[in-house]
Coordinates of C-alpha atoms in Angstrom, one line a residue:
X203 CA -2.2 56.0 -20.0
X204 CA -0.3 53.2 -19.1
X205 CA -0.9 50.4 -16.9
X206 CA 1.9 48.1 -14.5
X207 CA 0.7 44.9 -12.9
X208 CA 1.3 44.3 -9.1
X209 CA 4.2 42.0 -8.0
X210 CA 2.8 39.3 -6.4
X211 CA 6.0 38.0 -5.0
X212 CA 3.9 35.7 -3.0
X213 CA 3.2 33.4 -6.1
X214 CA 6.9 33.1 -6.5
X215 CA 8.8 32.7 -3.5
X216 CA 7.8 31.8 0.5
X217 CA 8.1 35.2 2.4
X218 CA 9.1 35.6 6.0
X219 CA 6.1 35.0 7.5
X220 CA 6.1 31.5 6.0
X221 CA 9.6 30.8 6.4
X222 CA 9.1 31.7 10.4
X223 CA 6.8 28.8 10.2
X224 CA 8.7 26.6 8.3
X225 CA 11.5 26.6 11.0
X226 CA 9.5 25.6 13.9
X227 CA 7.9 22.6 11.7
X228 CA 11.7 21.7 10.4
X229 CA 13.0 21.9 14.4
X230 CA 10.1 19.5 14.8
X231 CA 10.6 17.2 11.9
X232 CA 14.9 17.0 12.2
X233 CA 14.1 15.7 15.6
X234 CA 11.9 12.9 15.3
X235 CA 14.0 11.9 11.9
X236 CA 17.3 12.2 13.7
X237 CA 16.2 10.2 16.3
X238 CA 14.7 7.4 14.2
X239 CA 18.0 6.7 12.3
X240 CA 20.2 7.3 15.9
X241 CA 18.7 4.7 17.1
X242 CA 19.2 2.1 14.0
X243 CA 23.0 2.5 14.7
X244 CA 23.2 2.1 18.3
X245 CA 21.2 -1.5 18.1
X246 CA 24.3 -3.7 18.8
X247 CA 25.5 -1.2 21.7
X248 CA 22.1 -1.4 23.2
X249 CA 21.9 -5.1 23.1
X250 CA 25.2 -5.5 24.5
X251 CA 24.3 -2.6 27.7
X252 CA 20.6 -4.7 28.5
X253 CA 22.4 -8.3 28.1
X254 CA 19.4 -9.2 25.8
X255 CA 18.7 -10.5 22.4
X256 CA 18.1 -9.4 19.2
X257 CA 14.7 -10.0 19.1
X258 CA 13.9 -7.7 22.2
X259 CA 15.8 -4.8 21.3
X260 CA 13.9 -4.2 18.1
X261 CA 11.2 -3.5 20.0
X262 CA 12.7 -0.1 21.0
X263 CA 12.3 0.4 17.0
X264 CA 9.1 -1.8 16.1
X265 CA 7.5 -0.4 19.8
X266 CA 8.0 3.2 18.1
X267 CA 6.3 2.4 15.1
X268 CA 3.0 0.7 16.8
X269 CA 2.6 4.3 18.7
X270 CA 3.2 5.6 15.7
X271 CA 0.2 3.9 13.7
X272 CA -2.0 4.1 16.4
X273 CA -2.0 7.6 16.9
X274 CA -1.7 8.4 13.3
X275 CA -5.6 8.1 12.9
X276 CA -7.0 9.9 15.5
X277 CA -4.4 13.2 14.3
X278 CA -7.1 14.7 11.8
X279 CA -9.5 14.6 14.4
X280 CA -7.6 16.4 16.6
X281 CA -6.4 18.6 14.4
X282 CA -10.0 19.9 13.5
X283 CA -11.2 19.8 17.3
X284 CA -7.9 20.8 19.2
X285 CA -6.7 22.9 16.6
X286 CA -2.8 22.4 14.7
X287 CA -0.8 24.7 17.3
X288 CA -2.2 23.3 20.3
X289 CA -1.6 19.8 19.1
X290 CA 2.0 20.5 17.5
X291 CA 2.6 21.8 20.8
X292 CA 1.4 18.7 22.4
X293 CA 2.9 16.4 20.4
X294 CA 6.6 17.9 20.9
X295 CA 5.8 17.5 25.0
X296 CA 4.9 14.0 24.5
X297 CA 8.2 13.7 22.2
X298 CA 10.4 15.7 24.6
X299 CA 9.0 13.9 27.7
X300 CA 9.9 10.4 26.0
X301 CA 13.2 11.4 25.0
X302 CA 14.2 12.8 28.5
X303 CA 12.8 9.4 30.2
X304 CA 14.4 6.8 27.4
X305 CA 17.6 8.1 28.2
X306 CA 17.4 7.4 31.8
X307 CA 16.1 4.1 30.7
X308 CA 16.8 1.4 33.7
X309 CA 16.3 -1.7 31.6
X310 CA 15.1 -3.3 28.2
X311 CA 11.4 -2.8 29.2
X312 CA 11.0 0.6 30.4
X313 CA 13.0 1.9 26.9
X314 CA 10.9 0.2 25.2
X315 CA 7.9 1.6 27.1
X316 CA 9.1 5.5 27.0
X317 CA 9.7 4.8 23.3
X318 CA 6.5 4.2 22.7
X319 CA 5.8 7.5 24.3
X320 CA 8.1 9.0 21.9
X321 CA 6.0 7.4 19.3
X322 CA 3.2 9.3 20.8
X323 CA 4.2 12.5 19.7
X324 CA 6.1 11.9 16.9
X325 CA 3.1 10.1 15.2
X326 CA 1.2 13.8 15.5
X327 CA 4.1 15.7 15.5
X328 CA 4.4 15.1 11.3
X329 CA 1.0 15.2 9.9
X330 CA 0.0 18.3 12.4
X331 CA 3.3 20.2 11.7
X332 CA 2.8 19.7 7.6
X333 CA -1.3 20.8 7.7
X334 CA 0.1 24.3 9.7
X335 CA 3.2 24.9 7.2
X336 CA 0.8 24.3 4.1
X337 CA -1.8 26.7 5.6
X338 CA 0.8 29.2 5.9
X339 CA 1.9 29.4 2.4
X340 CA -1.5 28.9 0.2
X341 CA -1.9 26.1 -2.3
X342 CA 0.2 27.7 -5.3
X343 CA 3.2 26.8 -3.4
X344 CA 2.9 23.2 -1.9
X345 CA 5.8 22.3 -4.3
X346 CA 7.8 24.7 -2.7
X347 CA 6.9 23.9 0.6
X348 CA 7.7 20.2 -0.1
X349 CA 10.7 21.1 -1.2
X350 CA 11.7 23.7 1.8
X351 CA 10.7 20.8 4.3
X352 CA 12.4 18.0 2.1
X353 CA 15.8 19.1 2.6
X354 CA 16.0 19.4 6.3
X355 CA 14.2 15.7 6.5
X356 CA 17.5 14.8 4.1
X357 CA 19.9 16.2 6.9
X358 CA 19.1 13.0 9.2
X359 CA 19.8 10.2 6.7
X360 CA 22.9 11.8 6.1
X361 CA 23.8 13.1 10.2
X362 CA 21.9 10.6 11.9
X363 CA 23.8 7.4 11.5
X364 CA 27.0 9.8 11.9
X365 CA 26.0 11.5 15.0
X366 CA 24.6 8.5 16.5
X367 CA 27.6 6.4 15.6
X368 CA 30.1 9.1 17.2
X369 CA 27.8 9.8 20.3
X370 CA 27.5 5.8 21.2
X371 CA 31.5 5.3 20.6
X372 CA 32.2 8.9 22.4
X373 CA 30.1 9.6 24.9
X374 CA 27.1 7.1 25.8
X375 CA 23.9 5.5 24.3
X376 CA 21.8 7.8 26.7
X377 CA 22.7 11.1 24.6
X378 CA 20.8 9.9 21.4
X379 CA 18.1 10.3 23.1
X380 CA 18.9 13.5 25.1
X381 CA 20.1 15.2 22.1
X382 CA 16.7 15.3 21.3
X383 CA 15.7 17.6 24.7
X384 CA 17.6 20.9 23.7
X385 CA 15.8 20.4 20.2
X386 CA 12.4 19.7 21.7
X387 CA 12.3 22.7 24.5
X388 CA 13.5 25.4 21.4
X389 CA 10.8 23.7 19.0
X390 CA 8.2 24.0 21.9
X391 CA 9.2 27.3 22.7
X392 CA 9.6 28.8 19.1
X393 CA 5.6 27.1 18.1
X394 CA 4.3 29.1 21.1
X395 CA 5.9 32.4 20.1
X396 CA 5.6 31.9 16.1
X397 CA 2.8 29.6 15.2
X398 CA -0.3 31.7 13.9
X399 CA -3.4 31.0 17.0
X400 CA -6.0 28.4 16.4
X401 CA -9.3 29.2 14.8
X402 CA -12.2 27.9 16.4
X403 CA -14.1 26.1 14.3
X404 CA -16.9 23.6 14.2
X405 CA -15.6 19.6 15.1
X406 CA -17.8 16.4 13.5
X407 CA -18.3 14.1 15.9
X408 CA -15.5 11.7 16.5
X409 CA -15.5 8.0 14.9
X410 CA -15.0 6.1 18.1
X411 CA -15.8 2.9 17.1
X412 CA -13.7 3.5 13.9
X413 CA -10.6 4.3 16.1
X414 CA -11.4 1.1 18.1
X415 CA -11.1 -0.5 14.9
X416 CA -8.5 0.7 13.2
X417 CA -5.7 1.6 15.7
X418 CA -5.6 -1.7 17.2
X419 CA -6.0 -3.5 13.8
X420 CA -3.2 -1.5 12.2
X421 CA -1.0 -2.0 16.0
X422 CA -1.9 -5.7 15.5
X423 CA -1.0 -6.6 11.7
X424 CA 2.6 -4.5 12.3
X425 CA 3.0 -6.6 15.4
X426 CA 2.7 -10.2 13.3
X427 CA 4.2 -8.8 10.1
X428 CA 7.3 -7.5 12.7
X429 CA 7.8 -11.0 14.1
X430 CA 8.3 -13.0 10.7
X431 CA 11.7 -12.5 10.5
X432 CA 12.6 -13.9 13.7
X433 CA 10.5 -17.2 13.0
X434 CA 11.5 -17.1 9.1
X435 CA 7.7 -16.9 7.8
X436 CA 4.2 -16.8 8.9
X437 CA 3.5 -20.8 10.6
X438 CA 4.3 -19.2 14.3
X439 CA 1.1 -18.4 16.2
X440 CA 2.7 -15.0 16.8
X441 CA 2.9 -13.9 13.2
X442 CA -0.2 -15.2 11.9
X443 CA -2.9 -14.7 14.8
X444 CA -2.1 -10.9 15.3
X445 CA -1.9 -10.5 11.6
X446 CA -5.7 -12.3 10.9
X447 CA -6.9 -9.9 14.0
X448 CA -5.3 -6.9 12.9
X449 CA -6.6 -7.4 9.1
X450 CA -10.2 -8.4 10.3
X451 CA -10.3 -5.1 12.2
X452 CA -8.8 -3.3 9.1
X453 CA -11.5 -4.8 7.1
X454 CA -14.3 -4.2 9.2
X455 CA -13.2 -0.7 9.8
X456 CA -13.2 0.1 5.5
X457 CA -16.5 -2.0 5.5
X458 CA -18.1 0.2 8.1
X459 CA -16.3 3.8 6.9
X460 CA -18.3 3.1 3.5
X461 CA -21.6 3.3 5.6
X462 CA -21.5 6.5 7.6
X463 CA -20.8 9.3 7.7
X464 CA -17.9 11.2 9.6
X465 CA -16.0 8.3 9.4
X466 CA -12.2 8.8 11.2
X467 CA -10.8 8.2 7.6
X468 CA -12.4 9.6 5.1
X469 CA -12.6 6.7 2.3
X470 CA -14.3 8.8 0.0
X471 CA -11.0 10.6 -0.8
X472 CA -10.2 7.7 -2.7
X473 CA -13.1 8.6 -5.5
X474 CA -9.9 11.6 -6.2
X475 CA -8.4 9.6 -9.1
X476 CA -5.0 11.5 -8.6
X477 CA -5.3 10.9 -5.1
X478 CA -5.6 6.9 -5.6
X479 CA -3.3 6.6 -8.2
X480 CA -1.0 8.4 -5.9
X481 CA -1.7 6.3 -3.1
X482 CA -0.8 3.7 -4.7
X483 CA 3.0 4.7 -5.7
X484 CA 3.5 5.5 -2.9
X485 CA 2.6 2.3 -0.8
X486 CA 4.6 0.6 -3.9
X487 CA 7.6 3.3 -3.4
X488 CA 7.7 2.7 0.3
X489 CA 7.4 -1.1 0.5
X490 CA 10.3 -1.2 -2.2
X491 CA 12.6 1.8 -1.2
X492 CA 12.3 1.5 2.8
X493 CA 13.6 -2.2 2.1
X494 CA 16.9 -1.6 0.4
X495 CA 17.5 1.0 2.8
X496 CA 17.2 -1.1 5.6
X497 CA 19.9 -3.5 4.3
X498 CA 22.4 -1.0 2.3
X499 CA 23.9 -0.5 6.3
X500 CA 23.9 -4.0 7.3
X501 CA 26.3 -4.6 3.6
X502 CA 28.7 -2.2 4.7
X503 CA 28.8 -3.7 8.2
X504 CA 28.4 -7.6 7.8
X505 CA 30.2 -7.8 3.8
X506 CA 33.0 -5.0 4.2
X507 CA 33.8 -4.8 7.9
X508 CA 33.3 -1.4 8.2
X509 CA 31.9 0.4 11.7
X510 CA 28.9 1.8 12.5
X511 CA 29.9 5.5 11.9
X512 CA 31.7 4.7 8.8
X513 CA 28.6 2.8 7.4
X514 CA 26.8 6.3 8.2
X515 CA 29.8 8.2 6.2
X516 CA 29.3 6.0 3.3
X517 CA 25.6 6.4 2.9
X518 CA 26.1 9.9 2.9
X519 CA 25.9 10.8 -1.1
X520 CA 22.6 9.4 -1.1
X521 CA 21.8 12.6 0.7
X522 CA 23.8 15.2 -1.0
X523 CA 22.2 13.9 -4.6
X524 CA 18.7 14.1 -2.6
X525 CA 19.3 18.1 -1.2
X526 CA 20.1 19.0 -5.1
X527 CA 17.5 17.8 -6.9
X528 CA 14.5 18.2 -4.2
X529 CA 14.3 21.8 -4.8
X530 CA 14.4 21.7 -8.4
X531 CA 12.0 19.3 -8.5
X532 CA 9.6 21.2 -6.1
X533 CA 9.4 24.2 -8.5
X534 CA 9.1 21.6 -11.5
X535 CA 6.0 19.9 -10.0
X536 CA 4.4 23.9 -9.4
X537 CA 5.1 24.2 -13.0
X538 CA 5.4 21.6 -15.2
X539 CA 2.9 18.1 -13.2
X540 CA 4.0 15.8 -11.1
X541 CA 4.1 13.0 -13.6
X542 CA 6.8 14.4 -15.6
X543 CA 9.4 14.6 -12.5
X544 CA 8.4 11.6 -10.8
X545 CA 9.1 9.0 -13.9
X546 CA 12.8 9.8 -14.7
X547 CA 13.6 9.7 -10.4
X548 CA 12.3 6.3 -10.4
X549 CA 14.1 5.5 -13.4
X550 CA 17.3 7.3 -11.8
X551 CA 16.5 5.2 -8.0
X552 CA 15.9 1.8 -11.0
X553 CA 19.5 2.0 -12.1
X554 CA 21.4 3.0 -9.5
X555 CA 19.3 -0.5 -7.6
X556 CA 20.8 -2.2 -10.5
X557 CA 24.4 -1.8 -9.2
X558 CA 23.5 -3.2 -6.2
X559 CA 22.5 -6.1 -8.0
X560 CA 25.8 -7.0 -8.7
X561 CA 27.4 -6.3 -5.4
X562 CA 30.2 -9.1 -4.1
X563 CA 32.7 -9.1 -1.3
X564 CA 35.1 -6.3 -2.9
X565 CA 33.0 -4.4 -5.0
X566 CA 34.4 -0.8 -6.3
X567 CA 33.7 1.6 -3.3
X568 CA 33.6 4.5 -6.3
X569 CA 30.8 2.9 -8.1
X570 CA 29.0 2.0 -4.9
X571 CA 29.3 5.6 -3.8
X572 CA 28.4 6.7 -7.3
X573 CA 25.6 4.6 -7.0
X574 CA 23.9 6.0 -3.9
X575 CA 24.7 9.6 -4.8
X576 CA 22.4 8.8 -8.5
X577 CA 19.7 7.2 -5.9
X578 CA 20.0 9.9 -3.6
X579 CA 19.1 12.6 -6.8
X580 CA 16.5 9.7 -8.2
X581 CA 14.9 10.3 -4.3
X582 CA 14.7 13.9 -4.7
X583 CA 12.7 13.7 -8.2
X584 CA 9.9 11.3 -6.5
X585 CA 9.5 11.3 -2.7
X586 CA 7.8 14.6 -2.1
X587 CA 6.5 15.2 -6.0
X588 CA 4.5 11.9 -5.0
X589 CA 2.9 13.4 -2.6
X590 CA 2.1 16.7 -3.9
X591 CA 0.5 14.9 -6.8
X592 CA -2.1 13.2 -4.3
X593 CA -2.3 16.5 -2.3
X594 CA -3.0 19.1 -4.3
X595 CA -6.3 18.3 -5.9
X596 CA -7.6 18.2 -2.4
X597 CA -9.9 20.4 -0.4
X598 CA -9.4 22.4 2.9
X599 CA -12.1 20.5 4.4
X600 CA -10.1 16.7 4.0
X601 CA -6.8 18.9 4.8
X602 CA -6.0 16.8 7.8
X603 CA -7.9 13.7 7.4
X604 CA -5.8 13.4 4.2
X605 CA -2.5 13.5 5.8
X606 CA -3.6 11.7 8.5
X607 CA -4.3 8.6 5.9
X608 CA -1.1 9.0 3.8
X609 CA 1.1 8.8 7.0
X610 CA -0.8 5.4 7.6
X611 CA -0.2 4.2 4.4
X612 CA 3.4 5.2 4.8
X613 CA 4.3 3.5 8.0
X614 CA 2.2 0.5 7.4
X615 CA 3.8 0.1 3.8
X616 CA 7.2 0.8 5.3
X617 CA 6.5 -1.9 8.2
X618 CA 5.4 -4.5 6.0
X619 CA 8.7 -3.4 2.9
X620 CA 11.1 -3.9 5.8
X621 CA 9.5 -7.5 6.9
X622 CA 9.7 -8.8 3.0
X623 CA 12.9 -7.4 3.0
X624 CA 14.6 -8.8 6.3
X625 CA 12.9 -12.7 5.4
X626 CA 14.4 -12.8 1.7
X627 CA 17.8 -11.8 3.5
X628 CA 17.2 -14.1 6.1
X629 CA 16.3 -16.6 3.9
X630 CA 19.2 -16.3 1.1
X631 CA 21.8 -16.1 4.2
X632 CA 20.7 -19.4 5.9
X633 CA 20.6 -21.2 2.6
X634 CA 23.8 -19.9 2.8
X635 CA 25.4 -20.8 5.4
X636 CA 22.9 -24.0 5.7
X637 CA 21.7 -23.1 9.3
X638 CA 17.8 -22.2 9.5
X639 CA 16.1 -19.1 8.8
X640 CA 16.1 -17.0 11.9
X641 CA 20.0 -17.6 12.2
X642 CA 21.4 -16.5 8.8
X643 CA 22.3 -13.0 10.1
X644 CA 24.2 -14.3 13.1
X645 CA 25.9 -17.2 10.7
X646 CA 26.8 -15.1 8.5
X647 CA 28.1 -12.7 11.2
X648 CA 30.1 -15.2 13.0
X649 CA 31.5 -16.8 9.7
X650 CA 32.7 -13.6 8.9
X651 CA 34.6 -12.3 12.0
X652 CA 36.5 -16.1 11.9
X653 CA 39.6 -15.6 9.6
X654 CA 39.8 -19.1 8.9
X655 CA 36.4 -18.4 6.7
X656 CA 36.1 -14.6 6.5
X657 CA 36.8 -14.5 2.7
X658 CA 34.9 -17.7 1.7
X659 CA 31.8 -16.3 3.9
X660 CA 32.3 -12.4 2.8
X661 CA 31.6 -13.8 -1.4
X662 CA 29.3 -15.8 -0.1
X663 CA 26.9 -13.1 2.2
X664 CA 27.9 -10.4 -0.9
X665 CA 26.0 -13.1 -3.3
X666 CA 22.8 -12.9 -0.5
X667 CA 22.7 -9.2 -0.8
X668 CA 22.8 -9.0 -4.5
X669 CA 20.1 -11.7 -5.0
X670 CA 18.4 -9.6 -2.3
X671 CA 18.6 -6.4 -3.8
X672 CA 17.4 -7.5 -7.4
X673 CA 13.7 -8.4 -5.4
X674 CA 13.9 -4.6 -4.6
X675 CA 14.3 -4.1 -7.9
X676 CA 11.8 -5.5 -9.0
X677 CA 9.9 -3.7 -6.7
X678 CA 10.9 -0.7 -7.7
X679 CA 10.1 -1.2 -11.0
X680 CA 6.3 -1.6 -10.2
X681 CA 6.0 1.8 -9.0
X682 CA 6.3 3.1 -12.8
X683 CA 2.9 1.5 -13.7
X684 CA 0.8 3.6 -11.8
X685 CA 3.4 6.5 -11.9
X686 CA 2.8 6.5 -15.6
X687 CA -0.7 7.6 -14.1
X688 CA 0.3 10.4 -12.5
X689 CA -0.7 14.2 -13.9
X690 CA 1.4 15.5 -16.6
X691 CA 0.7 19.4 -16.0
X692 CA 0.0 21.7 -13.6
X693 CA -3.0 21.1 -11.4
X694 CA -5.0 23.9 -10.2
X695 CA -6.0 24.1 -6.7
X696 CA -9.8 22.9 -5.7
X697 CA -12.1 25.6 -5.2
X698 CA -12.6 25.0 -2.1
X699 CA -9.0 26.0 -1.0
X700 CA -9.3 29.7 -2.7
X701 CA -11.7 30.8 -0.2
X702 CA -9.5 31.1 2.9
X703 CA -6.4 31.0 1.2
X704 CA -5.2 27.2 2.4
X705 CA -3.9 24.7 1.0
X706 CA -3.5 20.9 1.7
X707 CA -0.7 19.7 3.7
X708 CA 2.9 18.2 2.6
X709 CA 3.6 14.6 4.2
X710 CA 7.1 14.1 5.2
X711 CA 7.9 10.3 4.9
X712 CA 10.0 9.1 8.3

């Protein structure tokens, strides 16, 4: 008598089910992404509409980001009390509600205001959305998942700064925010119909005096680490004082989280070894990677005179080598560890920061391009593997509370990246241009658009970029010490997760 094995064609690919899921998160996710790089390109048009300066209107990115790590810690919580489809839910009505408002904006402040609202939502939005996908599929699959969700968050790099160039020039800076209503009522919509009901389940008792703590600490050490660019270090009152009170709080909060239990984050996840080691690439990958990014526009504009939308166009092969290798390297982290697809990305992200090393006024558009598209596949091989290596050793019971503390680490570490990043710019352009820190940008820019000195001052801000871009390196280049770290081979789910078939959640980087 013979014997056949069942198919388990769950083990090897996501079924419908899942996939129903995974569109509601994606809706979710390509609208808070989109809208983050929009609004990057349509800085200058915004400054020009309010009649303000520079230094205001980054609020309407910086105010974003404060919501954002405010409400970041209190999302586990919620998730556990409120349950993931209520709070998705809620989350897309605070995001749709902002967007609607910030496009009928009346001035600098109330923007600003309603995109801290935005911020609202979008700060629950991601961690929620990746805890209810990651149920959905099981833990033998969080590669895949990572690498289904990946792909879509790849589409706003690559149509963000395009759409947003094209609907500023086009049409008006109102629609990059109403694009996002149409997105947000079929998102809201689509998580009542699809997304599985909430299970009741027993809530610990919230860490009030740890969100009193850390919310406003983390709010107020973004706040002074946002402001040293403009002042060109940390001597101003507004860089340092916010900075001391927002690291006090931090500190207390960790001092007192070691002491009780329940605490909002739960420190002890850092006993996982993976989980630190993880943790710890990841803050390195962020502070580096988030930093070149944030200049690799502002080359194309302010070195080779190119537009907005065309800057947007040229970044675009960093997203096409992203969508190829993503999910190849989803599957490969399933099969094969983490550690053995995240050390030759960083090594692919290393060299293609080393062409940028040698940037000048007329470099090769071809290498350039070639360049981006080997970071864009580099990006791929470590972003998400990253975090399924911290992830997957976890338990159902720190599901939430886990993402809840990666996105923190993210947009804290991405905060502070773009800071070092913006001063040694800053810094390299007014030395220059011999003008003081907090003007190099706007030397450099007016130096440029003279034709009397456009070419001298075109070698000169290409030679502030490259010396700029080999710090990145070097950052870079420190996330392969604890990468080497990382696990080599397949890690088996905690046993924990096997009982209700759940897994820990993917955390999408934004």
């Amino acid at each position: 008598m013979t014997t056949t094995s069942e198919p388990r064609p769950a083990a090897d690919k996501l079924d419908g089910a899942v996939l129903k899921v995974a569109a509601v998160v994606v809706l979710g996710a390509v609208m808070a992404i989109l809208d983050t790089t929009v609004v990057n390109v349509a800085i200058q048009a915004l400054t020009l509409e309010f009649q303000t300066s520079f230094d205001t209107i980054q609020w309407v990115v910086t105010g974003y980001m404060l919501a954002l790590a405010t409400v970041i810690p209190v999302t586990g919580w919620a998730c556990d009390r409120f349950g993931t489809k209520r709070l998705y839910m809620l989350a897309i009505g605070f995001f749709l509600v902002g967007s609607a408002l910030a496009g009928a904006a009346w001035d600098i402040e109330s923007l600003i205001v309603f995109r801290v609202l935005q911020g609202l939502g979008g700060g629950m939005l991601m961690p929620a959305g990746m805890t209810i996908m990651t149920k959905a599929a099981g833990p033998h699959r969080v590669g895949r998942v990572m690498a289904v969700l990946g792909v879509p968050m790849l589409l706003g790099p690559i149509g963000g700064p395009i759409l947003g160039g094209w609907l500023v020039d086009a049409v008006s800076w109102r629609w990059i925010f109403y694009i996002n209503v149409p997105i947000g009522v079929i998102a809201f919509l689509l998580a009542w119909k699809l997304l599985p009901k909430d299970q009741s389940r027993p809530t610990e008792k919230f860490d009030f005096p740890g969100m009193l703590m850390l919310s406003p600490g983390l709010a107020a050490l973004i706040y002074g680490v946002a402001n040293i660019p403009h002042h060109g270090g940390v001597g101003a009152t507004s860089v340092w004082l916010p900075g001391i009170i927002g690291l006090v709080l931090v500190v207390a909060f960790v001092v007192r989280s070691l002491k009780i239990p329940n605490a909002l984050i739960d420190l002890t996840l850092f006993r996982n070894r993976t989980f630190s080691i993880s943790m710890v690439t990841i803050t390195l990958f962020m502070i580096a990677f988030l930093g070149s990014m944030l200049i690799l526009p502002t080359y194309f504009v302010l070195v080779r005179g190119e537009s907005a939308l065309q800057a947007g166009l040229l970044l675009a092969p960093q997203g096409f080598g992203a969508m190829i290798t993503m999910p190849i390297a989803g599957r490969l982290v399933d099969k094969i560890g983490a550690g053995k697809v995240v050390l030759p990305g960083l090594v692919l992200i290393i060299a293609s920061v080393a062409v940028f090393t040698q940037v000048g006024a007329d470099t090769s558009y071809g290498l350039l391009l070639a360049a981006l598209f080997v970071m864009g596949l580099g990006m791929g091989m470590s972003m998400m593997p990253i975090s399924t290596a911290a992830l997957q050793t976890l338990t159902q019971r720190t599901v939430a509370r886990a993402s809840s503390a990666m996105n923190i680490v993210q947009q804290t570490a991405g905060a502070i990246g773009s800071a070092i990043v913006s001063i040694i710019l800053a810094s390299l352009l007014a030395g220059k241009f011999g003008v003081p820190t907090s003007q190099g940008q706007l030397a450099a820019t007016a130096a440029v658009m003279n034709p009397a000195t456009h070419d001298a001052a075109a070698v000169a801000s290409g030679d502030a970029f490259a010396s700029t871009f080999t710090w990145t390196l070097v950052l870079v280049a420190l996330c392969l010490i604890p990468a080497l770290f990382l696990p080599r081979k397949p890690v088996q789910p905690a046993a924990e997760d096997s009982e209700d078939g759940t897994a820990p959640p993917a955390v999408m980087m934004h």
